Structures are given as C-alpha cells and as structure tokens.
Amino acid sequence: MKYRTEIEGLRAVAVLSVIVFHAYPNALPGGFIGVDIFFVISGYLITSIILRDIEAGTFSIARFFEKRARRILPALFFVIACCVPAGWYWMMPAELRAFSDSVIAACLSVSNIFFWTKSGYFAPETAQMPLLHTWSLGVEEQFYAIYPFLLRIIGKKSYKKNATLLFLVAGATLSIIVSYICSKYDPELNFYFLPTRAWEFFFGGACAVFSGGRERDHGWWACAGIILIGAAVICFDESSQFPAAGLAVAGTCLVLTFARSGNFVGNSLSLPPLVMVGTISYSAYLWHQPLFAFAKIRSVDVPNGMTMFALIVVSLALAYCTYRFIELPFRRKPDQEIHVSKGFVGGCAVFTIALVSFGIYGNLTKGAPSRLPPQISNFIQENAWNRRCLAFTDPSPLQLPEPSCVYNSEHDSSYAIVGDSIASSLSPSLAAQLDRHGIALEQMTHTACAPIVEIKSSGEPAQGCPNYIQTAFERIKASGVKTVILAGAWITFFDEKNLVRNKQPITLTSSKGKAMVREALQSTVNELLESGIRVVLLYPVPRGDSQVVAKVAKLMLTGNLKPTVSVSKEKYFSQAKDAVDYLDSIKGGNIIRVFPSQSFCNTADNNCVLASGGQAYIYDKLHLTRAGADVVAKNIVGALIN
C-alpha cells in the first residue's frame, strides 16, 4: 500500500484534538471525536492491507495478529510499566486499587468494558484515571480479533470487491441501528461498546474498497471533509445527540478518499509538522492521559493552563522517544534477524503476566495502604464511607430490609431510609442518633438508585432501580413505618443527560423531560404521604472538586496535619441549583426538608467546609465520612424532634 503523508496529517488532527480536549475541555468541547477519526482511519488501513494480501494470495491470520501486536503492545506495555511506580508512590489506596484494576483491563484488551462499568467518560473523576484512554484500544483490539476472519470468509480464494463492499455497508448499517438504540437507553454503553462503534471501522473499510488503490483527486470533496471534521470538533460536546460523530466520520471518509498530494487538503495535511505528529500519534495518545492524570493526582490544586500546556509538550517529546526506541524496533518483520516471532510472543506474555500480577496485588490489598505512613493510612481508614447494606444487584426475590440492615431492632418505633450510596454512607450515624430517642432504622439502599419511582439513571448499575425502590416502598407501607428519609446523590442524578422512565428516554434539557421528572418526584412523595408516612427530603450535600480524603492525606504528607479543604458557596449553589429546584417543586403537608448546607456552609469566608481540624466530612467528592454523616444525622434528627 502506497504511503500517504496526508493520512499521517489526519492522524495528527485526531490526536491533537483529543489531547487538547483533555487538557482544556472548554476550549475544544468536541475534541474527543478525534477517537472516531482514528477508528475510521484504522478501518481504512486495515481493510486495505488485508484485501491487498488476500488478492495477492499471501494473507495469513497469524501474521496479521503478530503485526497488530507489534504495532500496539510494546508501546502500551512500556507506558503502563512507567505508570506503575508513579501510581505506587503518588496514589492513595482507593486510587491505586482502581488503577490496578484498570491495568488488568488494559492488558487483557477489555478497558472499554471495564470503564463502562465504572463511570461515564465525561464524569469529572475520570480526569484522574491514568489509563482511561485505553478504552479505545480495547475497542480497536476487539475489532481486530474479529474483522480479518470476516474478510477472509468473504474472499476465501480471491478478493471480491462487490461482496466486500456490500458486507461493509450492511455491517455499518446494523451497527448504526444498534448505536441509535443504545444512545436512547444506555448512552454509556453506546460510547464504549464495540457493536456501537463498529460502523466507524466499517465506513473506513468501505472507503478503502471504493478507492481500490486508485487516485481520486477531487479536492472540493476533501475540503468538505475537513470542514465537517472541524465543525464536529468545535461545535459538538458531550451532550450532542446521536449521530453527532457522524459528521466527523463522514468528513474523515471524504478526506481518506479524495485528499491527495496534488490538492489543497492533501498538501495541507502533508506539512512536515503535521506528518511528524501523525507519525508519533499513537505514542502521543498513550502518554498524554497518564501525564495529565498524575499531574492532577500529585497536585493538591488543579493544574493551571500553563502546566497543562507544558504537559502537552512533554507528551509529544516522550512520544517521539517511545516511537524511536520502542515502536520502530518492534515493528521489524518477524523474518528479520532480531525480534523473531517466538521471542516477541514470549516477551509479551512475560509483560502481561507481570502487569496483571501487579494489578491483582493492588486489588487484593485494596490499594496497598501499608506503603503509606501509619498516620496517613489510619486517617484514610477511619474516614472511609459506609458501604454496609448497599446492594449492587437486586436479590431475587427481594427481601427488604435484610435483617442485618435493621439498626436498633430492640425498639418498637422504626424509621426507614431509602436511596443510593449517599443514604448508605449516612445510615450508621443516623441510626446512632435515632437510638438515643428509642427509634430503630431500616436501611434500604442500592447503588445508583435515587429514591424516586419509575425513573432511573441510564447506566448499568441502575437497571434494577425502579423495581428496588418500589419494593422498598411496598415494604415500608406494609410494616407500619411512619417516617421515611429520602437521600440520594441528587446533583449527580439531575446532571444526567438521559434518564429512563418505563424504558423510554427522558432528556432533561427539554421542558417535557423536566416536567416528567417533577411528576415522578411528586408521585414518589405522594405514595408515601397518602399512606400516612412522614417524608424527610435530604437536600444535596456540598461536593468536593477532588477526592477530599485523598487531598487531606496528601496535605498531611507535606506536614500540614490538620488542613482545611473547602469549596466556595457560589460553586456549591451553582452545582446544586437544578437539584434544589426539583426538590423544591415537591408539594405536601407532611414533608420535612433538611439542608446540610446550613451546617457545612455556615462560614464567614463564603466557603463550604469539606474537611477541617484533622477530620474529613466528605470521603471522595460525594460520600459522607462518619464525621460528615454525624453532622447530617444531627440535622435530620433535630428537624424531626423539633
């Protein structure tokens, strides 16, 4: 296949878009679409190579896999290996445990599945995940594992252009349909899932078949392609609806098909600086996220713009070195003297085993807290948030509450708390406060389940939430409980771009969607009020900009043993505005509203305190520590008693 410098330039556009997006997300809100450009380019190149070899009668599945492994694995393993000591020395236990799990996923080519189960790509906490970007490698490697077999079946003896083109178009169409469905019901799955991404590879492959190795110099079409890519990168953001990536994919296809050295786009993309960046684009992609993440992990405050720019420069410098000394040597063909196939496979196996072993160790030891000074590890352990009785999957049949989730069961009077992990983190402290007044507490909490009937988040952990919450309410109404505390991560819940009600998507940016949520909230409270149950609505707790306990621990390591961590009132009220508006819209006579901000934000400097005097009130960015839960529990009981 003829080397095309304009493709290297297109790679440069893709990788720089992603890097700038991760460094300055507000400056280039659609930069993440650079990954879609990479997928189309990969489909184009891989299809061209496979079909060329099939037509020549030299195609070998084993040889294909070895070439792909030589292209991807050495640099990937090297970057991960460099991340391990940084994680060991700079990460707190929870961070190291999560990082260890991601190392395993990256080595086994399932990062996309791993991060789908953990968090959304655009969630704030992902900025401190060094291997988040390997999700795209997982998608690509899974595609490589299937695609050559499919092309080989189509052309068993020789290359058949029409049959191949028909297959690629049909595959792309099917993938688009799957992507459309998932975009409505599970946007996170749609983002990470190979079947919802395959159409991008297929379109790239279709361009390769259509071109057939012939020069198609239609400069205006190439210009249109660049305009489409630019529009997608500049105008789109995380909230853009399906098929937002379609513009970038179409633009990339036009550039791949019609940009040539003789036209404006081809010449522009062939400029030496772009070609150089494109040549090292894979290594640049590998390096940028770990550098950005560890800078944020290591720094007590968020790195400023100049720091991020410096890290971009360092990413490119490391990328050049990695390309020169890691990528190029390992790309040598297996029939040359050095790096023979058996040695390469053995080396990959050794690295995989070593890195996976580290990952297993980090997981089993829960982040190896013993590597930290005792004072720090004790502080972290003492400020962990309560996960007791926090369900992750629905028991069948549902038995609520579980006997072990009833506190102070010797008392005749009983309250109940229903909600998600926020409610779980609060429950022990609330039970202790209620015990002083002779009241039991029934805890019914499920991860990702806001205490609202019918409506749920779109992510996988929330799939059983409507059933869980409704069952909890039925149990409460039948048990004689007369007071229910509803607690949830309201800010996170109402920040969701897409909620789901009765399998139908709800868009919170529309007035209809907002009305549906208000209706569901009111129905939730009415169901309890009509049964004679008093309802306590717990309003949002102030959130941290970063992992609060980890931040305090890092400050303690510098000698500041009792640091104060806070967030401005202005920022808190801005974050909580939508949640407060929704909760304020609930009407009813037997409702008690509790505002944690009255305790945490009661300072003269217009800040909300998240940690002070050697105590942390928030564990990560969200969940209450025991000290924080004690404050909120006193607020709740005080409101109930008074």
XYZ file of C-alpha atoms in Angstrom:
642
model
C 0.000 0.000 0.000
C 1.340 3.404 -1.010
C 2.428 5.574 1.915
C 0.173 8.626 2.167
C 1.513 11.545 4.149
C -1.945 13.128 4.271
C -3.138 10.224 6.431
C -0.369 10.998 8.907
C -1.582 14.595 8.920
C -5.120 13.404 9.575
C -3.819 11.338 12.483
C -2.187 14.487 13.830
C -5.523 16.309 13.687
C -7.148 13.425 15.554
C -4.579 13.069 18.316
C -4.177 16.814 18.887
C -7.961 17.149 19.144
C -8.079 14.507 21.866
C -5.083 15.891 23.752
C -6.338 19.488 23.701
C -9.800 18.315 24.788
C -8.348 16.514 27.808
C -6.157 19.500 28.691
C -8.711 22.251 28.011
C -12.177 20.665 27.706
C -13.951 24.014 27.431
C -11.661 25.247 24.667
C -12.297 22.306 22.335
C -15.513 20.651 23.547
C -15.722 18.196 20.664
C -12.084 17.142 20.708
C -12.988 13.673 21.954
C -14.279 12.972 18.426
C -10.634 12.551 17.463
C -11.043 8.940 18.581
C -13.799 8.467 15.983
C -11.386 9.761 13.346
C -8.819 7.191 14.489
C -11.382 4.402 14.181
C -12.205 5.356 10.584
C -8.511 5.570 9.674
C -7.894 2.164 11.262
C -10.762 0.635 9.304
C -9.395 2.129 6.096
C -5.814 0.990 6.587
C -6.563 -2.476 7.965
C -9.036 -3.202 5.180
C -6.547 -2.019 2.549
C -3.796 -4.229 3.965
C -5.943 -7.342 4.387
C -7.560 -7.099 0.943
C -4.202 -6.460 -0.714
C -2.790 -9.624 0.853
C -5.901 -11.663 0.052
C -5.714 -10.558 -3.575
C -2.020 -11.453 -3.686
C -2.671 -14.809 -2.009
C -0.299 -14.009 0.865
C -2.760 -13.268 3.656
C -2.123 -15.030 6.972
C -4.271 -14.596 10.074
C -1.307 -15.372 12.325
C 0.892 -12.868 10.521
C -1.859 -10.234 10.756
C -2.216 -10.685 14.508
C 1.533 -10.517 15.002
C 1.795 -7.275 13.047
C -1.043 -5.747 15.065
C 0.549 -6.891 18.313
C 3.903 -5.423 17.284
C 2.177 -2.170 16.433
C 0.188 -1.860 19.665
C 1.593 -3.839 22.576
C 5.248 -2.779 23.099
C 4.471 0.924 23.486
C 1.342 0.173 25.520
C 3.197 -2.110 27.929
C 6.025 0.406 28.228
C 3.703 3.282 29.138
C 1.761 1.147 31.633
C 5.034 -0.017 33.196
C 6.094 3.629 33.596
C 2.756 4.409 35.249
C 3.143 1.692 37.894
C 5.838 3.385 40.049
C 4.068 6.748 39.741
C 0.868 5.138 40.965
C 2.671 3.338 43.764
C 4.269 6.493 45.175
C 1.596 9.093 44.474
C -1.781 7.383 44.691
C -3.885 6.888 47.765
C -5.157 3.323 48.369
C -8.540 3.758 46.668
C -6.857 5.369 43.665
C -4.213 2.649 43.431
C -6.824 -0.090 43.672
C -8.833 1.428 40.827
C -5.636 1.935 38.822
C -4.618 -1.689 39.438
C -7.941 -2.885 38.084
C -7.501 -0.709 35.004
C -4.022 -2.178 34.414
C -5.546 -5.656 34.265
C -8.262 -4.465 31.893
C -5.773 -2.718 29.593
C -3.519 -5.772 29.394
C -6.477 -8.024 28.576
C -7.920 -5.632 25.955
C -11.176 -5.063 27.831
C -10.666 -1.486 29.033
C -13.810 -0.323 27.277
C -15.906 -2.833 29.217
C -14.102 -2.029 32.469
C -14.634 1.737 32.252
C -18.236 1.268 31.122
C -18.929 -0.482 34.434
C -17.125 2.204 36.445
C -18.030 5.663 35.249
C -19.002 7.808 32.318
C -16.206 9.022 30.059
C -17.111 12.647 30.758
C -17.509 12.290 34.530
C -15.185 14.673 36.443
C -13.451 11.844 38.309
C -12.175 10.303 35.071
C -9.617 13.111 34.788
C -7.576 11.272 37.439
C -7.702 7.858 35.736
C -4.296 7.363 34.054
C -5.478 4.569 31.759
C -8.923 5.879 30.868
C -7.856 6.400 27.256
C -7.117 2.695 26.791
C -10.860 2.140 26.338
C -10.380 2.958 22.656
C -7.573 0.409 22.379
C -9.948 -2.170 23.834
C -12.497 -1.389 21.117
C -9.832 -1.494 18.406
C -8.249 -4.738 19.610
C -11.643 -6.431 19.858
C -12.368 -5.312 16.303
C -9.041 -6.709 15.104
C -9.850 -10.039 16.750
C -12.957 -10.491 14.573
C -12.569 -8.461 11.397
C -9.881 -10.439 9.495
C -11.889 -13.645 9.844
C -14.933 -11.950 8.337
C -12.989 -10.596 5.368
C -11.306 -13.959 4.899
C -14.675 -15.701 4.736
C -15.945 -13.264 2.102
C -12.880 -13.754 -0.080
C -11.963 -17.391 0.511
C -9.941 -17.665 -2.656
C -9.726 -14.160 -4.011
C -10.800 -10.616 -3.305
C -14.402 -9.892 -4.331
C -14.995 -6.137 -4.390
C -18.787 -6.051 -4.640
C -19.334 -8.699 -1.974
C -16.896 -6.966 0.369
C -18.471 -3.552 -0.151
C -21.948 -4.990 0.431
C -20.770 -6.657 3.633
C -19.184 -3.450 4.932
C -22.237 -1.316 4.181
C -24.558 -3.902 5.743
C -22.326 -4.179 8.810
C -22.180 -0.401 9.182
C -25.953 -0.135 8.848
C -26.559 -2.781 11.504
C -24.041 -1.121 13.834
C -25.692 2.281 13.354
C -29.060 0.792 14.283
C -27.578 -0.739 17.442
C -25.851 2.560 18.232
C -29.080 4.506 17.805
C -30.973 2.191 20.152
C -28.221 2.293 22.776
C -27.962 6.076 22.536
C -31.561 6.248 23.716
C -31.452 3.691 26.502
C -27.818 3.437 27.614
C -25.562 6.255 26.345
C -22.559 4.965 28.296
C -22.821 1.538 26.690
C -23.185 3.259 23.340
C -19.938 5.140 23.950
C -17.816 2.145 24.979
C -19.340 -0.837 23.123
C -17.687 -2.374 20.035
C -21.003 -3.157 18.261
C -21.983 0.522 18.571
C -18.584 1.664 17.285
C -18.049 -0.886 14.514
C -19.780 1.284 11.902
C -16.881 3.729 12.052
C -14.391 0.982 11.179
C -16.738 -0.354 8.502
C -17.074 3.049 6.850
C -13.292 3.336 6.775
C -13.133 -0.109 5.204
C -15.776 0.836 2.650
C -13.650 3.834 1.637
C -10.709 1.505 1.077
C -12.794 -0.793 -1.135
C -14.341 2.119 -3.024
C -10.950 3.706 -3.685
C -9.469 0.398 -4.751
C -5.977 1.855 -4.677
C -6.866 4.371 -7.393
C -6.150 8.082 -7.119
C -9.388 10.053 -6.725
C -8.291 13.660 -6.790
C -11.471 15.627 -6.061
C -10.199 18.474 -3.940
C -13.569 20.046 -3.176
C -14.838 16.843 -1.601
C -11.696 16.712 0.541
C -12.297 20.332 1.589
C -15.843 19.429 2.552
C -14.426 16.606 4.652
C -12.112 18.913 6.576
C -14.986 21.345 7.176
C -17.137 18.535 8.579
C -14.343 17.396 10.889
C -13.718 20.953 12.064
C -17.415 21.537 12.708
C -17.657 18.357 14.768
C -14.584 19.123 16.858
C -15.508 22.757 17.517
C -19.293 22.671 17.772
C -20.124 19.374 19.441
C -19.787 18.490 23.108
C -20.645 15.623 25.429
C -24.353 16.433 25.286
C -24.562 16.222 21.493
C -27.143 13.676 20.436
C -26.777 10.737 18.073
C -25.348 10.708 15.465
C -23.009 13.546 16.434
C -19.948 11.518 15.466
C -21.462 11.057 12.010
C -20.123 14.412 10.816
C -16.561 13.540 11.804
C -16.861 10.054 10.312
C -18.250 11.409 7.036
C -15.557 14.072 6.940
C -12.812 11.530 7.566
C -14.171 9.285 4.814
C -14.127 12.193 2.355
C -10.550 13.103 3.262
C -9.343 9.498 3.028
C -10.999 9.056 -0.346
C -10.292 12.369 -2.062
C -7.319 14.099 -0.387
C -4.152 13.651 -2.436
C -0.772 15.323 -2.647
C -1.961 17.363 -5.606
C -4.817 19.182 -3.893
C -5.092 21.750 -1.123
C -6.213 19.412 1.663
C -3.639 16.785 0.777
C -0.841 19.362 0.706
C -2.001 20.941 3.969
C -2.151 17.627 5.797
C 1.274 16.741 4.384
C 3.017 19.673 6.043
C 6.086 18.320 7.887
C 4.965 19.310 11.426
C 1.637 17.525 10.966
C 3.288 14.477 9.430
C 5.711 14.302 12.346
C 2.927 14.498 14.934
C 0.905 11.962 12.966
C 3.849 9.592 12.865
C 4.137 9.622 16.660
C 0.388 9.947 17.230
C -0.050 6.512 18.812
C 2.630 7.131 21.431
C 1.360 10.677 21.979
C -2.095 9.262 22.623
C -0.656 6.747 25.081
C 1.352 9.312 27.047
C -0.962 12.296 27.367
C -3.636 10.865 29.680
C -1.221 9.390 32.274
C 0.707 12.662 32.394
C -2.451 14.725 32.823
C -3.927 12.329 35.385
C -0.810 12.034 37.534
C -0.339 15.810 37.475
C -3.833 16.145 38.948
C -3.252 13.312 41.415
C 0.105 14.663 42.569
C -1.019 18.289 42.810
C -3.119 19.460 45.730
C -4.795 22.019 43.469
C -5.978 21.652 39.881
C -3.038 22.255 37.471
C -3.265 25.601 35.694
C -3.310 26.231 31.969
C 0.451 26.707 31.632
C 1.105 23.445 33.432
C -1.235 21.612 31.068
C 0.487 23.185 28.060
C 3.862 22.064 29.388
C 2.473 18.551 29.802
C 1.326 18.561 26.172
C 4.885 19.385 25.123
C 6.245 16.637 27.387
C 3.705 14.202 25.908
C 4.974 14.891 22.410
C 8.621 14.621 23.495
C 8.022 11.295 25.219
C 6.009 10.168 22.209
C 8.960 10.794 19.905
C 11.319 8.852 22.169
C 8.842 5.994 22.507
C 8.308 5.880 18.754
C 12.047 5.967 18.055
C 13.206 3.449 20.646
C 10.156 1.249 21.307
C 7.742 1.322 18.378
C 10.189 1.220 15.449
C 12.429 -1.627 16.695
C 9.451 -3.854 17.444
C 7.784 -3.202 14.107
C 10.530 -5.108 12.316
C 9.228 -8.037 10.343
C 9.430 -11.420 12.070
C 11.632 -12.865 9.327
C 14.436 -10.440 10.097
C 17.272 -11.396 12.378
C 16.157 -9.692 15.565
C 12.850 -9.870 17.396
C 11.801 -13.248 15.997
C 8.188 -14.234 16.497
C 8.675 -16.654 19.387
C 10.756 -14.161 21.319
C 8.207 -11.429 20.757
C 5.298 -13.597 21.859
C 7.238 -14.739 24.910
C 8.130 -11.175 25.823
C 4.508 -10.073 25.526
C 3.466 -12.967 27.735
C 6.021 -12.018 30.390
C 4.949 -8.365 30.399
C 1.287 -9.306 30.516
C 1.809 -11.663 33.446
C 3.929 -9.106 35.317
C 1.489 -6.236 34.855
C -1.587 -8.344 35.564
C 0.132 -9.661 38.707
C 0.654 -6.085 39.866
C -2.999 -5.386 39.160
C -4.133 -8.409 41.148
C -1.879 -7.430 44.056
C -3.238 -3.876 44.078
C -6.786 -5.188 44.056
C -6.342 -7.850 46.737
C -4.518 -5.476 49.088
C -7.123 -2.741 48.473
C -4.513 -0.331 47.209
C -1.643 -1.446 49.461
C -2.232 1.033 52.323
C 0.791 -0.391 54.173
C 3.111 1.584 51.852
C 1.916 4.820 53.492
C 2.966 6.189 56.904
C 0.711 4.757 59.655
C -0.783 8.157 60.470
C -1.901 8.589 56.867
C -3.210 5.059 56.353
C -5.095 5.250 59.674
C -6.645 8.570 58.663
C -7.818 7.121 55.356
C -9.226 4.018 57.011
C -11.019 5.984 59.734
C -12.630 8.254 57.154
C -13.940 5.579 54.818
C -17.609 5.835 53.920
C -20.084 3.154 54.917
C -20.983 0.591 52.255
C -22.880 -1.695 54.599
C -26.205 -2.860 53.160
C -25.556 -1.112 49.847
C -26.953 -3.511 47.258
C -25.247 -3.780 43.878
C -27.616 -6.283 42.321
C -31.229 -6.928 43.171
C -31.795 -10.041 45.296
C -34.435 -12.359 43.898
C -36.965 -12.370 45.348
C -36.396 -9.010 47.006
C -36.426 -9.263 50.787
C -36.339 -5.769 52.247
C -34.970 -4.803 54.574
C -32.435 -7.528 55.158
C -32.285 -8.439 58.876
C -28.692 -7.215 59.110
C -29.805 -3.838 57.745
C -32.133 -3.030 60.640
C -30.421 -0.935 63.310
C -31.644 -0.714 66.914
C -34.151 -3.514 66.293
C -34.982 -3.720 70.009
C -37.017 -0.509 69.728
C -40.723 -0.604 68.884
C -40.773 2.589 66.819
C -38.980 2.468 63.467
C -37.931 4.867 60.691
C -36.624 3.938 57.238
C -34.007 5.417 54.934
C -34.246 4.788 51.192
C -31.804 5.819 48.496
C -28.424 5.249 46.944
C -24.851 5.247 48.249
C -25.361 8.689 49.838
C -28.082 7.158 52.009
C -25.785 4.224 52.749
C -22.952 6.495 53.891
C -25.377 8.291 56.226
C -27.160 5.287 57.766
C -24.881 4.253 60.707
C -24.683 7.804 62.053
C -28.410 8.315 61.628
C -29.091 5.040 63.425
C -26.860 6.111 66.312
C -28.722 9.411 66.662
C -32.139 7.711 66.491
C -31.083 5.106 69.048
C -30.856 7.871 71.656
C -34.547 8.544 71.081
C -35.619 4.895 71.139
C -36.093 4.572 67.380
C -34.962 1.783 65.050
C -33.766 2.398 61.478
C -34.394 0.218 58.435
C -31.807 0.785 55.700
C -32.847 0.082 52.101
C -30.118 1.329 49.786
C -28.947 0.324 46.329
C -26.058 1.718 44.341
C -27.111 4.321 41.755
C -30.758 4.196 42.885
C -32.118 7.649 43.594
C -35.257 7.346 45.772
C -37.728 8.065 43.011
C -40.308 5.746 41.486
C -40.295 4.783 37.804
C -37.293 6.914 36.778
C -33.702 5.677 36.829
C -30.275 6.595 35.558
C -29.242 5.107 32.231
C -26.104 3.344 33.487
C -25.825 -0.388 34.061
C -25.801 -0.275 37.920
C -29.214 1.411 37.878
C -31.034 -1.124 35.714
C -32.983 -2.666 38.602
C -33.659 0.570 40.464
C -37.381 1.061 39.711
C -38.131 -2.441 40.988
C -35.915 -1.977 44.040
C -37.378 1.393 45.070
C -40.973 0.286 44.515
C -40.386 -2.893 46.544
C -38.846 -0.819 49.336
C -41.903 1.443 49.420
C -44.299 -1.512 49.477
C -42.350 -2.989 52.390
C -42.429 0.326 54.258
C -46.175 0.790 53.770
C -46.844 -2.740 54.988
C -44.540 -2.509 58.016
C -46.085 0.422 59.827
C -43.049 2.695 59.452
C -44.279 6.272 59.779
C -41.186 8.278 58.801
C -39.031 7.792 55.693
C -35.822 9.652 54.872
C -35.185 10.002 51.129
C -31.500 10.609 50.417
C -29.619 10.484 47.155
C -26.851 11.927 45.032
C -29.316 14.450 43.677
C -26.744 16.652 41.960
C -25.321 13.695 40.059
C -28.765 12.301 39.273
C -30.114 15.533 37.828
C -26.884 16.157 35.933
C -27.634 13.040 33.871
C -28.097 13.884 30.219
C -30.504 10.995 29.778
C -32.737 9.367 32.372
C -35.082 6.481 31.667
C -38.763 6.050 32.535
C -40.572 2.830 31.626
C -37.830 2.067 29.082
C -38.338 5.447 27.432
C -35.508 8.011 27.478
C -36.018 11.350 29.198
C -33.924 14.325 28.149
C -33.541 16.797 30.998
C -32.665 19.606 28.622
C -36.270 19.628 27.384
C -39.240 21.130 29.217
C -41.155 17.894 28.688
C -38.367 15.884 30.310
C -38.194 18.232 33.292
C -41.956 18.020 33.742
C -41.813 14.219 33.711
C -39.153 14.221 36.429
C -41.143 16.638 38.606
C -44.210 14.458 38.147
C -42.272 11.345 39.169
C -40.846 13.091 42.244
C -44.284 14.253 43.308
C -45.721 10.761 42.723
C -42.955 9.280 44.857
C -43.725 11.531 47.807
C -47.497 11.278 47.333
C -47.334 7.486 47.519
C -45.810 7.771 50.983
C -47.893 10.718 52.198
C -51.143 9.021 51.208
C -50.155 6.080 53.408
C -49.759 8.388 56.393
C -45.965 8.393 56.218
C -43.935 11.491 57.047
C -41.270 12.225 54.409
C -37.839 13.727 55.061
C -36.148 15.167 51.967
C -32.383 15.427 52.347
C -31.095 18.204 50.103
C -27.679 17.965 48.376
C -24.526 17.758 50.452
C -21.638 20.008 49.272
C -19.350 18.245 46.818
C -15.595 18.306 46.512
C -13.627 19.335 43.445
C -11.322 16.385 44.076
C -11.077 13.336 46.311
C -11.335 15.032 49.703
C -9.787 12.368 51.955
C -7.014 11.797 49.418
C -6.381 15.545 49.244
C -6.195 15.809 53.032
C -3.838 12.818 53.154
C -1.548 14.425 50.581
C -1.513 17.657 52.574
C -0.689 15.664 55.704
C 2.262 14.135 53.871
C 3.605 17.674 53.372
C 3.456 18.329 57.133
C 0.070 20.056 57.308
C -1.576 17.660 59.765
C -4.922 19.466 60.126
C -5.651 21.053 56.767
C -8.890 22.700 55.747
C -10.476 21.745 52.448
C -13.457 23.686 51.164
C -15.469 24.627 48.113
C -16.939 28.060 47.530
C -20.600 28.606 48.360
C -21.083 30.050 44.907
C -19.817 26.871 43.275
C -21.867 24.629 45.554
C -25.109 26.515 44.961
C -24.404 26.549 41.233
C -23.872 22.775 41.237
C -26.948 22.161 43.379
C -29.321 24.582 41.646
C -31.141 22.066 39.441
C -31.425 19.517 42.242
C -32.745 22.123 44.678
C -35.279 23.349 42.111
C -36.589 19.821 41.561
C -36.823 19.087 45.295
C -38.454 22.462 45.976
C -41.152 21.612 43.439
C -42.431 18.746 45.625
C -45.600 19.727 47.473
C -47.155 18.185 50.563
C -48.114 18.909 54.151
C -46.101 16.272 55.990
C -42.683 16.924 54.464
C -39.549 17.894 56.377
C -36.725 19.432 54.353
C -33.160 19.146 55.649
C -30.402 21.353 54.225
C -26.863 20.097 55.012
C -25.501 23.336 53.576
C -26.713 25.140 56.700
C -24.042 23.281 58.678
C -21.237 22.877 56.139
C -21.526 26.321 54.551
C -22.035 28.389 57.708
C -18.686 30.173 57.444
C -17.670 33.802 57.227
C -15.451 33.260 54.174
C -18.297 32.110 51.899
C -16.977 28.561 51.692
C -18.464 25.147 52.387
C -16.109 23.154 54.617
C -15.342 19.605 53.475
C -12.507 18.894 55.916
C -11.057 20.698 58.928
C -9.268 20.109 62.209
C -7.974 16.684 61.213
C -11.422 15.447 60.149
C -12.842 14.960 56.682
C -16.588 15.282 56.155
C -16.625 14.018 52.569
C -14.677 10.928 51.507
C -14.297 11.209 47.746
C -16.217 14.001 46.065
C -19.602 12.856 47.206
C -19.966 10.340 50.026
C -20.104 11.266 53.694
C -17.434 10.105 56.090
C -18.538 9.135 59.592
C -17.771 12.673 60.791
C -19.748 14.189 57.921
C -22.591 11.732 58.413
C -22.717 12.662 62.111
C -23.283 16.304 61.167
C -26.068 15.475 58.708
C -27.674 12.935 61.049
C -27.883 15.541 63.814
C -29.546 17.906 61.335
C -32.123 15.269 60.415
C -32.922 14.177 63.955
C -33.019 17.779 65.130
C -35.558 18.601 62.424
C -37.636 15.525 63.298
C -37.640 16.101 67.042
C -38.273 19.826 66.779
